[in-house]
Amino acid sequence: ARLAGRCDARQVLAAGLISLAAGAGLVAACASCPQWWPVATAEALLGIGHALLQPALTAAALRAAGRTRTGTGSGVLAATRQTGSVLGVALLGGLVADPAAAGRGTGAAFAVIATMFAAATLLHLAVAGRPVRQRSSPTTKEDNS
């Protein structure tokens, strides 16, 4: 959170996404490796990625929501996080739990995760820096009086 406050949130978000993509890719590549160090490295990259991503994402979402809509922005962010978690577990859990995959399911699931983080990184880099359009608040009868 301190790093996100001192640095540009877009850069911190990009670093977090890159770290998450690399960690998930390493798990996908080494899902059946007998050594412990690739898994430890992947877990470290995943932990660093989440530590970078979450505070910067929260700060960026609340900044984009504006002071008058921080509650709404926070609620939308929490709802999308929870929805993504539920869908991820439901969809990718089937790959991991498939007995026919015999251990390949974890690699396949993390390959999908790595691809999604890589796509999110590219999308973020494509739109980072563009100004957020602020919608004007709807007027009420009292405002027009």
mmCIF file with all atom_site columns, C-alpha atoms in Angstrom:
data_model
loop_
_atom_site.group_PDB
_atom_site.id
_atom_site.type_symbol
_atom_site.label_atom_id
_atom_site.label_alt_id
_atom_site.label_comp_id
_atom_site.label_asym_id
_atom_site.label_entity_id
_atom_site.label_seq_id
_atom_site.pdbx_PDB_ins_code
_atom_site.Cartn_x
_atom_site.Cartn_y
_atom_site.Cartn_z
_atom_site.occupancy
_atom_site.B_iso_or_equiv
_atom_site.pdbx_formal_charge
_atom_site.auth_seq_id
_atom_site.auth_comp_id
_atom_site.auth_asym_id
_atom_site.auth_atom_id
_atom_site.pdbx_PDB_model_num
ATOM 1   C CA . ALA A 1 1   ? 0.000   0.000   0.000   1.00 0.00 ? 1   ALA A CA 1
ATOM 2   C CA . ARG A 1 2   ? 2.892   2.376   0.749   1.00 0.00 ? 2   ARG A CA 1
ATOM 3   C CA . LEU A 1 3   ? 4.432   1.671   -2.644  1.00 0.00 ? 3   LEU A CA 1
ATOM 4   C CA . ALA A 1 4   ? 1.129   2.364   -4.374  1.00 0.00 ? 4   ALA A CA 1
ATOM 5   C CA . GLY A 1 5   ? 0.925   5.666   -2.507  1.00 0.00 ? 5   GLY A CA 1
ATOM 6   C CA . ARG A 1 6   ? 4.462   6.736   -3.449  1.00 0.00 ? 6   ARG A CA 1
ATOM 7   C CA . CYS A 1 7   ? 4.537   5.493   -7.045  1.00 0.00 ? 7   CYS A CA 1
ATOM 8   C CA . ASP A 1 8   ? 2.210   5.807   -9.988  1.00 0.00 ? 8   ASP A CA 1
ATOM 9   C CA . ALA A 1 9   ? -0.617  3.321   -9.393  1.00 0.00 ? 9   ALA A CA 1
ATOM 10  C CA . ARG A 1 10  ? -0.560  2.325   -13.079 1.00 0.00 ? 10  ARG A CA 1
ATOM 11  C CA . GLN A 1 11  ? 3.042   1.168   -12.786 1.00 0.00 ? 11  GLN A CA 1
ATOM 12  C CA . VAL A 1 12  ? 2.351   -0.722  -9.576  1.00 0.00 ? 12  VAL A CA 1
ATOM 13  C CA . LEU A 1 13  ? -0.675  -2.388  -11.191 1.00 0.00 ? 13  LEU A CA 1
ATOM 14  C CA . ALA A 1 14  ? 1.419   -3.395  -14.217 1.00 0.00 ? 14  ALA A CA 1
ATOM 15  C CA . ALA A 1 15  ? 4.176   -4.815  -12.002 1.00 0.00 ? 15  ALA A CA 1
ATOM 16  C CA . GLY A 1 16  ? 1.625   -6.787  -9.988  1.00 0.00 ? 16  GLY A CA 1
ATOM 17  C CA . LEU A 1 17  ? -0.030  -8.212  -13.094 1.00 0.00 ? 17  LEU A CA 1
ATOM 18  C CA . ILE A 1 18  ? 3.326   -9.167  -14.612 1.00 0.00 ? 18  ILE A CA 1
ATOM 19  C CA . SER A 1 19  ? 4.371   -10.879 -11.390 1.00 0.00 ? 19  SER A CA 1
ATOM 20  C CA . LEU A 1 20  ? 1.073   -12.776 -11.230 1.00 0.00 ? 20  LEU A CA 1
ATOM 21  C CA . ALA A 1 21  ? 1.351   -13.872 -14.873 1.00 0.00 ? 21  ALA A CA 1
ATOM 22  C CA . ALA A 1 22  ? 4.935   -15.045 -14.327 1.00 0.00 ? 22  ALA A CA 1
ATOM 23  C CA . GLY A 1 23  ? 4.048   -16.917 -11.131 1.00 0.00 ? 23  GLY A CA 1
ATOM 24  C CA . ALA A 1 24  ? 1.041   -18.641 -12.683 1.00 0.00 ? 24  ALA A CA 1
ATOM 25  C CA . GLY A 1 25  ? 3.083   -19.475 -15.782 1.00 0.00 ? 25  GLY A CA 1
ATOM 26  C CA . LEU A 1 26  ? 5.785   -21.022 -13.629 1.00 0.00 ? 26  LEU A CA 1
ATOM 27  C CA . VAL A 1 27  ? 3.216   -23.156 -11.794 1.00 0.00 ? 27  VAL A CA 1
ATOM 28  C CA . ALA A 1 28  ? 1.803   -24.242 -15.165 1.00 0.00 ? 28  ALA A CA 1
ATOM 29  C CA . ALA A 1 29  ? 5.248   -25.184 -16.452 1.00 0.00 ? 29  ALA A CA 1
ATOM 30  C CA . CYS A 1 30  ? 6.346   -26.932 -13.269 1.00 0.00 ? 30  CYS A CA 1
ATOM 31  C CA . ALA A 1 31  ? 3.096   -28.447 -12.028 1.00 0.00 ? 31  ALA A CA 1
ATOM 32  C CA . SER A 1 32  ? 4.625   -31.912 -12.000 1.00 0.00 ? 32  SER A CA 1
ATOM 33  C CA . CYS A 1 33  ? 8.240   -30.920 -11.263 1.00 0.00 ? 33  CYS A CA 1
ATOM 34  C CA . PRO A 1 34  ? 9.762   -32.967 -8.436  1.00 0.00 ? 34  PRO A CA 1
ATOM 35  C CA . GLN A 1 35  ? 11.874  -30.042 -7.172  1.00 0.00 ? 35  GLN A CA 1
ATOM 36  C CA . TRP A 1 36  ? 10.578  -27.663 -4.505  1.00 0.00 ? 36  TRP A CA 1
ATOM 37  C CA . TRP A 1 37  ? 12.264  -24.450 -5.697  1.00 0.00 ? 37  TRP A CA 1
ATOM 38  C CA . PRO A 1 38  ? 10.122  -23.804 -8.816  1.00 0.00 ? 38  PRO A CA 1
ATOM 39  C CA . VAL A 1 39  ? 6.989   -24.017 -6.696  1.00 0.00 ? 39  VAL A CA 1
ATOM 40  C CA . ALA A 1 40  ? 8.506   -21.780 -4.006  1.00 0.00 ? 40  ALA A CA 1
ATOM 41  C CA . THR A 1 41  ? 9.551   -19.250 -6.661  1.00 0.00 ? 41  THR A CA 1
ATOM 42  C CA . ALA A 1 42  ? 6.098   -19.328 -8.238  1.00 0.00 ? 42  ALA A CA 1
ATOM 43  C CA . GLU A 1 43  ? 4.415   -18.842 -4.864  1.00 0.00 ? 43  GLU A CA 1
ATOM 44  C CA . ALA A 1 44  ? 6.718   -15.901 -4.112  1.00 0.00 ? 44  ALA A CA 1
ATOM 45  C CA . LEU A 1 45  ? 5.860   -14.297 -7.470  1.00 0.00 ? 45  LEU A CA 1
ATOM 46  C CA . LEU A 1 46  ? 2.150   -14.849 -6.862  1.00 0.00 ? 46  LEU A CA 1
ATOM 47  C CA . GLY A 1 47  ? 2.396   -13.356 -3.358  1.00 0.00 ? 47  GLY A CA 1
ATOM 48  C CA . ILE A 1 48  ? 4.346   -10.330 -4.568  1.00 0.00 ? 48  ILE A CA 1
ATOM 49  C CA . GLY A 1 49  ? 1.891   -9.850  -7.416  1.00 0.00 ? 49  GLY A CA 1
ATOM 50  C CA . HIS A 1 50  ? -1.117  -9.851  -5.116  1.00 0.00 ? 50  HIS A CA 1
ATOM 51  C CA . ALA A 1 51  ? 0.645   -7.564  -2.636  1.00 0.00 ? 51  ALA A CA 1
ATOM 52  C CA . LEU A 1 52  ? 1.288   -5.072  -5.435  1.00 0.00 ? 52  LEU A CA 1
ATOM 53  C CA . LEU A 1 53  ? -2.030  -5.424  -7.225  1.00 0.00 ? 53  LEU A CA 1
ATOM 54  C CA . GLN A 1 54  ? -4.667  -5.279  -4.498  1.00 0.00 ? 54  GLN A CA 1
ATOM 55  C CA . PRO A 1 55  ? -3.847  -1.935  -2.795  1.00 0.00 ? 55  PRO A CA 1
ATOM 56  C CA . ALA A 1 56  ? -3.135  -0.218  -6.116  1.00 0.00 ? 56  ALA A CA 1
ATOM 57  C CA . LEU A 1 57  ? -6.338  -1.571  -7.632  1.00 0.00 ? 57  LEU A CA 1
ATOM 58  C CA . THR A 1 58  ? -8.369  -0.417  -4.646  1.00 0.00 ? 58  THR A CA 1
ATOM 59  C CA . ALA A 1 59  ? -6.795  3.048   -4.727  1.00 0.00 ? 59  ALA A CA 1
ATOM 60  C CA . ALA A 1 60  ? -7.340  3.383   -8.483  1.00 0.00 ? 60  ALA A CA 1
ATOM 61  C CA . ALA A 1 61  ? -10.973 2.242   -8.276  1.00 0.00 ? 61  ALA A CA 1
ATOM 62  C CA . LEU A 1 62  ? -11.805 4.619   -5.439  1.00 0.00 ? 62  LEU A CA 1
ATOM 63  C CA . ARG A 1 63  ? -10.003 7.491   -7.159  1.00 0.00 ? 63  ARG A CA 1
ATOM 64  C CA . ALA A 1 64  ? -11.985 6.831   -10.342 1.00 0.00 ? 64  ALA A CA 1
ATOM 65  C CA . ALA A 1 65  ? -15.260 6.688   -8.396  1.00 0.00 ? 65  ALA A CA 1
ATOM 66  C CA . GLY A 1 66  ? -14.743 10.156  -6.964  1.00 0.00 ? 66  GLY A CA 1
ATOM 67  C CA . ARG A 1 67  ? -15.277 11.425  -3.446  1.00 0.00 ? 67  ARG A CA 1
ATOM 68  C CA . THR A 1 68  ? -19.043 11.369  -3.630  1.00 0.00 ? 68  THR A CA 1
ATOM 69  C CA . ARG A 1 69  ? -19.222 7.754   -4.819  1.00 0.00 ? 69  ARG A CA 1
ATOM 70  C CA . THR A 1 70  ? -16.525 5.972   -2.803  1.00 0.00 ? 70  THR A CA 1
ATOM 71  C CA . GLY A 1 71  ? -19.082 3.657   -1.205  1.00 0.00 ? 71  GLY A CA 1
ATOM 72  C CA . THR A 1 72  ? -20.431 2.645   -4.603  1.00 0.00 ? 72  THR A CA 1
ATOM 73  C CA . GLY A 1 73  ? -16.931 2.237   -6.025  1.00 0.00 ? 73  GLY A CA 1
ATOM 74  C CA . SER A 1 74  ? -15.858 0.114   -3.075  1.00 0.00 ? 74  SER A CA 1
ATOM 75  C CA . GLY A 1 75  ? -18.982 -2.022  -3.341  1.00 0.00 ? 75  GLY A CA 1
ATOM 76  C CA . VAL A 1 76  ? -18.569 -2.599  -7.074  1.00 0.00 ? 76  VAL A CA 1
ATOM 77  C CA . LEU A 1 77  ? -14.905 -3.518  -6.596  1.00 0.00 ? 77  LEU A CA 1
ATOM 78  C CA . ALA A 1 78  ? -15.744 -5.972  -3.803  1.00 0.00 ? 78  ALA A CA 1
ATOM 79  C CA . ALA A 1 79  ? -18.585 -7.520  -5.812  1.00 0.00 ? 79  ALA A CA 1
ATOM 80  C CA . THR A 1 80  ? -16.432 -7.987  -8.914  1.00 0.00 ? 80  THR A CA 1
ATOM 81  C CA . ARG A 1 81  ? -13.617 -9.483  -6.826  1.00 0.00 ? 81  ARG A CA 1
ATOM 82  C CA . GLN A 1 82  ? -15.983 -11.976 -5.230  1.00 0.00 ? 82  GLN A CA 1
ATOM 83  C CA . THR A 1 83  ? -17.657 -12.807 -8.543  1.00 0.00 ? 83  THR A CA 1
ATOM 84  C CA . GLY A 1 84  ? -14.285 -13.397 -10.184 1.00 0.00 ? 84  GLY A CA 1
ATOM 85  C CA . SER A 1 85  ? -13.190 -15.643 -7.335  1.00 0.00 ? 85  SER A CA 1
ATOM 86  C CA . VAL A 1 86  ? -16.360 -17.719 -7.485  1.00 0.00 ? 86  VAL A CA 1
ATOM 87  C CA . LEU A 1 87  ? -16.227 -18.092 -11.269 1.00 0.00 ? 87  LEU A CA 1
ATOM 88  C CA . GLY A 1 88  ? -12.511 -18.905 -11.176 1.00 0.00 ? 88  GLY A CA 1
ATOM 89  C CA . VAL A 1 89  ? -12.938 -21.631 -8.594  1.00 0.00 ? 89  VAL A CA 1
ATOM 90  C CA . ALA A 1 90  ? -15.977 -23.060 -10.377 1.00 0.00 ? 90  ALA A CA 1
ATOM 91  C CA . LEU A 1 91  ? -14.443 -23.102 -13.848 1.00 0.00 ? 91  LEU A CA 1
ATOM 92  C CA . LEU A 1 92  ? -10.812 -23.899 -13.104 1.00 0.00 ? 92  LEU A CA 1
ATOM 93  C CA . GLY A 1 93  ? -11.557 -26.206 -10.198 1.00 0.00 ? 93  GLY A CA 1
ATOM 94  C CA . GLY A 1 94  ? -12.996 -28.662 -12.686 1.00 0.00 ? 94  GLY A CA 1
ATOM 95  C CA . LEU A 1 95  ? -9.640  -28.882 -14.463 1.00 0.00 ? 95  LEU A CA 1
ATOM 96  C CA . VAL A 1 96  ? -7.763  -29.520 -11.239 1.00 0.00 ? 96  VAL A CA 1
ATOM 97  C CA . ALA A 1 97  ? -10.232 -32.093 -9.915  1.00 0.00 ? 97  ALA A CA 1
ATOM 98  C CA . ASP A 1 98  ? -10.566 -34.088 -13.151 1.00 0.00 ? 98  ASP A CA 1
ATOM 99  C CA . PRO A 1 99  ? -9.308  -37.603 -12.359 1.00 0.00 ? 99  PRO A CA 1
ATOM 100 C CA . ALA A 1 100 ? -8.688  -38.242 -16.060 1.00 0.00 ? 100 ALA A CA 1
ATOM 101 C CA . ALA A 1 101 ? -6.151  -35.403 -16.112 1.00 0.00 ? 101 ALA A CA 1
ATOM 102 C CA . ALA A 1 102 ? -3.926  -37.260 -13.586 1.00 0.00 ? 102 ALA A CA 1
ATOM 103 C CA . GLY A 1 103 ? -2.002  -34.217 -12.357 1.00 0.00 ? 103 GLY A CA 1
ATOM 104 C CA . ARG A 1 104 ? -2.057  -32.321 -15.648 1.00 0.00 ? 104 ARG A CA 1
ATOM 105 C CA . GLY A 1 105 ? -5.155  -30.446 -14.514 1.00 0.00 ? 105 GLY A CA 1
ATOM 106 C CA . THR A 1 106 ? -3.195  -28.108 -12.231 1.00 0.00 ? 106 THR A CA 1
ATOM 107 C CA . GLY A 1 107 ? -0.841  -27.199 -15.055 1.00 0.00 ? 107 GLY A CA 1
ATOM 108 C CA . ALA A 1 108 ? -3.764  -26.609 -17.417 1.00 0.00 ? 108 ALA A CA 1
ATOM 109 C CA . ALA A 1 109 ? -5.631  -24.484 -14.881 1.00 0.00 ? 109 ALA A CA 1
ATOM 110 C CA . PHE A 1 110 ? -2.581  -22.338 -14.169 1.00 0.00 ? 110 PHE A CA 1
ATOM 111 C CA . ALA A 1 111 ? -1.879  -22.002 -17.890 1.00 0.00 ? 111 ALA A CA 1
ATOM 112 C CA . VAL A 1 112 ? -5.358  -20.483 -18.253 1.00 0.00 ? 112 VAL A CA 1
ATOM 113 C CA . ILE A 1 113 ? -4.705  -18.235 -15.237 1.00 0.00 ? 113 ILE A CA 1
ATOM 114 C CA . ALA A 1 114 ? -1.328  -17.115 -16.625 1.00 0.00 ? 114 ALA A CA 1
ATOM 115 C CA . THR A 1 115 ? -2.925  -16.337 -19.986 1.00 0.00 ? 115 THR A CA 1
ATOM 116 C CA . MET A 1 116 ? -5.655  -14.298 -18.308 1.00 0.00 ? 116 MET A CA 1
ATOM 117 C CA . PHE A 1 117 ? -3.124  -12.314 -16.252 1.00 0.00 ? 117 PHE A CA 1
ATOM 118 C CA . ALA A 1 118 ? -1.028  -11.712 -19.385 1.00 0.00 ? 118 ALA A CA 1
ATOM 119 C CA . ALA A 1 119 ? -4.132  -10.493 -21.237 1.00 0.00 ? 119 ALA A CA 1
ATOM 120 C CA . ALA A 1 120 ? -5.049  -8.262  -18.289 1.00 0.00 ? 120 ALA A CA 1
ATOM 121 C CA . THR A 1 121 ? -1.515  -6.839  -18.348 1.00 0.00 ? 121 THR A CA 1
ATOM 122 C CA . LEU A 1 122 ? -1.766  -6.025  -22.055 1.00 0.00 ? 122 LEU A CA 1
ATOM 123 C CA . LEU A 1 123 ? -5.205  -4.484  -21.594 1.00 0.00 ? 123 LEU A CA 1
ATOM 124 C CA . HIS A 1 124 ? -3.976  -2.435  -18.650 1.00 0.00 ? 124 HIS A CA 1
ATOM 125 C CA . LEU A 1 125 ? -0.968  -1.173  -20.597 1.00 0.00 ? 125 LEU A CA 1
ATOM 126 C CA . ALA A 1 126 ? -3.214  -0.296  -23.551 1.00 0.00 ? 126 ALA A CA 1
ATOM 127 C CA . VAL A 1 127 ? -5.635  1.810   -21.505 1.00 0.00 ? 127 VAL A CA 1
ATOM 128 C CA . ALA A 1 128 ? -3.395  3.080   -18.672 1.00 0.00 ? 128 ALA A CA 1
ATOM 129 C CA . GLY A 1 129 ? -3.019  6.786   -18.774 1.00 0.00 ? 129 GLY A CA 1
ATOM 130 C CA . ARG A 1 130 ? -6.251  7.454   -20.582 1.00 0.00 ? 130 ARG A CA 1
ATOM 131 C CA . PRO A 1 131 ? -8.427  9.830   -18.611 1.00 0.00 ? 131 PRO A CA 1
ATOM 132 C CA . VAL A 1 132 ? -11.458 8.368   -16.907 1.00 0.00 ? 132 VAL A CA 1
ATOM 133 C CA . ARG A 1 133 ? -14.629 9.966   -18.196 1.00 0.00 ? 133 ARG A CA 1
ATOM 134 C CA . GLN A 1 134 ? -16.632 11.384  -15.351 1.00 0.00 ? 134 GLN A CA 1
ATOM 135 C CA . ARG A 1 135 ? -20.351 11.125  -15.859 1.00 0.00 ? 135 ARG A CA 1
ATOM 136 C CA . SER A 1 136 ? -22.321 14.077  -14.707 1.00 0.00 ? 136 SER A CA 1
ATOM 137 C CA . SER A 1 137 ? -24.641 13.355  -11.842 1.00 0.00 ? 137 SER A CA 1
ATOM 138 C CA . PRO A 1 138 ? -28.320 13.269  -12.664 1.00 0.00 ? 138 PRO A CA 1
ATOM 139 C CA . THR A 1 139 ? -30.183 16.411  -11.821 1.00 0.00 ? 139 THR A CA 1
ATOM 140 C CA . THR A 1 140 ? -33.217 16.381  -9.615  1.00 0.00 ? 140 THR A CA 1
ATOM 141 C CA . LYS A 1 141 ? -36.153 18.730  -9.458  1.00 0.00 ? 141 LYS A CA 1
ATOM 142 C CA . GLU A 1 142 ? -34.599 20.357  -6.406  1.00 0.00 ? 142 GLU A CA 1
ATOM 143 C CA . ASP A 1 143 ? -31.372 21.060  -8.334  1.00 0.00 ? 143 ASP A CA 1
ATOM 144 C CA . ASN A 1 144 ? -33.306 22.818  -11.111 1.00 0.00 ? 144 ASN A CA 1
ATOM 145 C CA . SER A 1 145 ? -35.199 25.106  -8.734  1.00 0.00 ? 145 SER A CA 1
#
